[in-house]
Amino acid sequence: MNLEQIESIFMAKQGATKDFPFGDDTIVFKVMDKMFGLISLKKTPLNINLKCDPNDAIAYRDIYGCVNPGYHMNKKHWNTITLDGTMKEDIVKDMVNESYDLIVSKLTKKQKEKLLLK
C-alpha cells in the first residue's frame, strides 16, 4: 500500500480529519479530536499506528511479523504496522476500521450525534 491508498482508507471514515501536530513527518487522523491512526512519513516502507483491543493487539503481533507494539504509544492498546506488503490490504482496512470503531465507541452520546450529522 502506498501513502495515497492508506490515507484514503483513513479519510473515508465518517468525520475523519487529518492534522500534523507532531511535525511534518507524522500525519495524525482523528475523529471528534480523538486520534485513531497515525502515519509516519519518516520510514520506507510506511509505518502506521492503530488503536487495538489489547487481546487483538497481541494476536496481531503473534500472527504478523510486520506488527509491533505501538511506537511512542501505549503498547497495550496500540500497534505499529509496517506496510511492507506482507499483510493483506483487507486486514489493514479491518484494523483501521477497528481503531476507528474503538474511538467512536468511547465518544459521548452528544459527540456521536454530532458525528452522525456530519
mmCIF file of C-alpha atoms in Angstrom:
data_model
loop_
_atom_site.group_PDB
_atom_site.id
_atom_site.type_symbol
_atom_site.label_atom_id
_atom_site.label_comp_id
_atom_site.label_asym_id
_atom_site.label_seq_id
_atom_site.Cartn_x
_atom_site.Cartn_y
_atom_site.Cartn_z
ATOM 1 C CA MET A 1 0.000 0.000 0.000
ATOM 2 C CA ASN A 2 1.202 3.464 -0.772
ATOM 3 C CA LEU A 3 0.539 6.707 1.098
ATOM 4 C CA GLU A 4 -2.397 7.708 -1.089
ATOM 5 C CA GLN A 5 -4.145 4.354 -0.588
ATOM 6 C CA ILE A 6 -3.773 4.209 3.193
ATOM 7 C CA GLU A 7 -4.654 7.881 3.590
ATOM 8 C CA SER A 8 -7.860 7.365 1.596
ATOM 9 C CA ILE A 9 -8.837 4.488 3.917
ATOM 10 C CA PHE A 10 -8.455 6.746 6.964
ATOM 11 C CA MET A 11 -10.249 9.693 5.378
ATOM 12 C CA ALA A 12 -13.194 7.554 4.236
ATOM 13 C CA LYS A 13 -14.289 7.229 7.877
ATOM 14 C CA GLN A 14 -17.226 9.407 8.995
ATOM 15 C CA GLY A 15 -15.932 12.678 10.487
ATOM 16 C CA ALA A 16 -12.243 11.839 9.945
ATOM 17 C CA THR A 17 -9.790 14.717 9.921
ATOM 18 C CA LYS A 18 -6.045 14.837 9.430
ATOM 19 C CA ASP A 19 -3.539 17.006 11.193
ATOM 20 C CA PHE A 20 0.216 17.368 11.733
ATOM 21 C CA PRO A 21 0.503 18.118 15.492
ATOM 22 C CA PHE A 22 3.860 16.317 15.813
ATOM 23 C CA GLY A 23 5.531 17.909 12.782
ATOM 24 C CA ASP A 24 5.575 17.445 9.024
ATOM 25 C CA ASP A 25 6.653 13.808 9.156
ATOM 26 C CA THR A 26 3.640 12.362 11.019
ATOM 27 C CA ILE A 27 0.043 12.502 9.813
ATOM 28 C CA VAL A 28 -2.496 12.121 12.633
ATOM 29 C CA PHE A 29 -6.055 11.029 11.865
ATOM 30 C CA LYS A 30 -8.769 11.980 14.313
ATOM 31 C CA VAL A 31 -12.480 11.650 14.828
ATOM 32 C CA MET A 32 -14.043 14.254 17.147
ATOM 33 C CA ASP A 33 -10.492 15.336 18.130
ATOM 34 C CA LYS A 34 -9.556 11.788 19.256
ATOM 35 C CA MET A 35 -6.684 10.000 17.492
ATOM 36 C CA PHE A 36 -7.472 6.753 15.731
ATOM 37 C CA GLY A 37 -4.423 6.482 13.491
ATOM 38 C CA LEU A 38 -1.041 7.874 12.573
ATOM 39 C CA ILE A 39 1.189 7.544 9.539
ATOM 40 C CA SER A 40 4.924 8.026 9.937
ATOM 41 C CA LEU A 41 6.389 9.546 6.798
ATOM 42 C CA LYS A 42 9.962 9.107 8.096
ATOM 43 C CA LYS A 43 10.375 5.479 7.101
ATOM 44 C CA THR A 44 10.107 3.394 3.980
ATOM 45 C CA PRO A 45 8.061 1.299 3.890
ATOM 46 C CA LEU A 46 5.400 3.368 5.656
ATOM 47 C CA ASN A 47 4.523 2.694 9.288
ATOM 48 C CA ILE A 48 1.052 3.269 10.696
ATOM 49 C CA ASN A 49 -0.118 3.240 14.296
ATOM 50 C CA LEU A 50 -3.603 1.961 15.087
ATOM 51 C CA LYS A 51 -5.557 1.554 18.292
ATOM 52 C CA CYS A 52 -6.493 -2.045 19.023
ATOM 53 C CA ASP A 53 -8.285 -4.141 21.600
ATOM 54 C CA PRO A 54 -5.496 -5.375 23.931
ATOM 55 C CA ASN A 55 -6.176 -9.068 23.238
ATOM 56 C CA ASP A 56 -6.320 -8.490 19.491
ATOM 57 C CA ALA A 57 -3.150 -6.395 19.644
ATOM 58 C CA ILE A 58 -1.189 -9.356 20.990
ATOM 59 C CA ALA A 59 -2.762 -11.744 18.474
ATOM 60 C CA TYR A 60 -1.837 -9.489 15.542
ATOM 61 C CA ARG A 61 1.751 -9.321 16.805
ATOM 62 C CA ASP A 62 1.902 -13.110 17.080
ATOM 63 C CA ILE A 63 0.488 -13.679 13.586
ATOM 64 C CA TYR A 64 2.190 -10.929 11.573
ATOM 65 C CA GLY A 65 5.878 -10.067 11.671
ATOM 66 C CA CYS A 66 5.056 -6.570 10.397
ATOM 67 C CA VAL A 67 3.019 -5.753 13.538
ATOM 68 C CA ASN A 68 4.813 -4.483 16.645
ATOM 69 C CA PRO A 69 3.825 -2.703 19.851
ATOM 70 C CA GLY A 70 2.853 0.915 19.137
ATOM 71 C CA TYR A 71 5.893 3.132 18.669
ATOM 72 C CA HIS A 72 5.671 6.076 21.118
ATOM 73 C CA MET A 73 2.182 4.899 22.136
ATOM 74 C CA ASN A 74 0.563 2.848 24.906
ATOM 75 C CA LYS A 75 1.833 -0.558 23.843
ATOM 76 C CA LYS A 76 -1.152 -2.329 25.383
ATOM 77 C CA HIS A 77 -3.644 -0.507 23.147
ATOM 78 C CA TRP A 78 -1.682 0.491 20.032
ATOM 79 C CA ASN A 79 0.143 -1.397 17.289
ATOM 80 C CA THR A 80 2.616 -0.179 14.690
ATOM 81 C CA ILE A 81 2.151 -1.855 11.326
ATOM 82 C CA THR A 82 4.903 -1.729 8.721
ATOM 83 C CA LEU A 83 3.243 -1.635 5.305
ATOM 84 C CA ASP A 84 5.798 -3.923 3.670
ATOM 85 C CA GLY A 85 3.306 -5.971 1.665
ATOM 86 C CA THR A 86 3.261 -8.985 3.979
ATOM 87 C CA MET A 87 -0.213 -8.180 5.331
ATOM 88 C CA LYS A 88 -3.230 -8.273 3.009
ATOM 89 C CA GLU A 89 -4.881 -4.927 2.354
ATOM 90 C CA ASP A 90 -8.189 -6.247 3.695
ATOM 91 C CA ILE A 91 -6.574 -6.946 7.080
ATOM 92 C CA VAL A 92 -5.098 -3.427 7.172
ATOM 93 C CA LYS A 93 -8.549 -1.992 6.357
ATOM 94 C CA ASP A 94 -10.109 -4.124 9.093
ATOM 95 C CA MET A 95 -7.531 -2.834 11.577
ATOM 96 C CA VAL A 96 -8.238 0.797 10.580
ATOM 97 C CA ASN A 97 -11.967 0.128 10.989
ATOM 98 C CA GLU A 98 -11.402 -1.431 14.407
ATOM 99 C CA SER A 99 -9.274 1.508 15.538
ATOM 100 C CA TYR A 100 -11.922 3.993 14.402
ATOM 101 C CA ASP A 101 -14.750 1.967 15.988
ATOM 102 C CA LEU A 102 -12.888 1.753 19.321
ATOM 103 C CA ILE A 103 -12.542 5.541 19.421
ATOM 104 C CA VAL A 104 -16.149 6.190 18.366
ATOM 105 C CA SER A 105 -17.429 3.733 20.995
ATOM 106 C CA LYS A 106 -15.855 5.906 23.722
ATOM 107 C CA LEU A 107 -17.438 9.160 22.490
ATOM 108 C CA THR A 108 -20.232 10.731 24.480
ATOM 109 C CA LYS A 109 -23.810 10.456 23.244
ATOM 110 C CA LYS A 110 -23.693 14.121 22.222
ATOM 111 C CA GLN A 111 -20.451 13.632 20.271
ATOM 112 C CA LYS A 112 -21.886 10.576 18.490
ATOM 113 C CA GLU A 113 -24.995 12.527 17.500
ATOM 114 C CA LYS A 114 -22.850 15.372 16.173
ATOM 115 C CA LEU A 115 -20.719 12.876 14.250
ATOM 116 C CA LEU A 116 -23.776 11.397 12.557
ATOM 117 C CA LEU A 117 -24.821 14.866 11.374
ATOM 118 C CA LYS A 118 -21.543 15.400 9.502
#
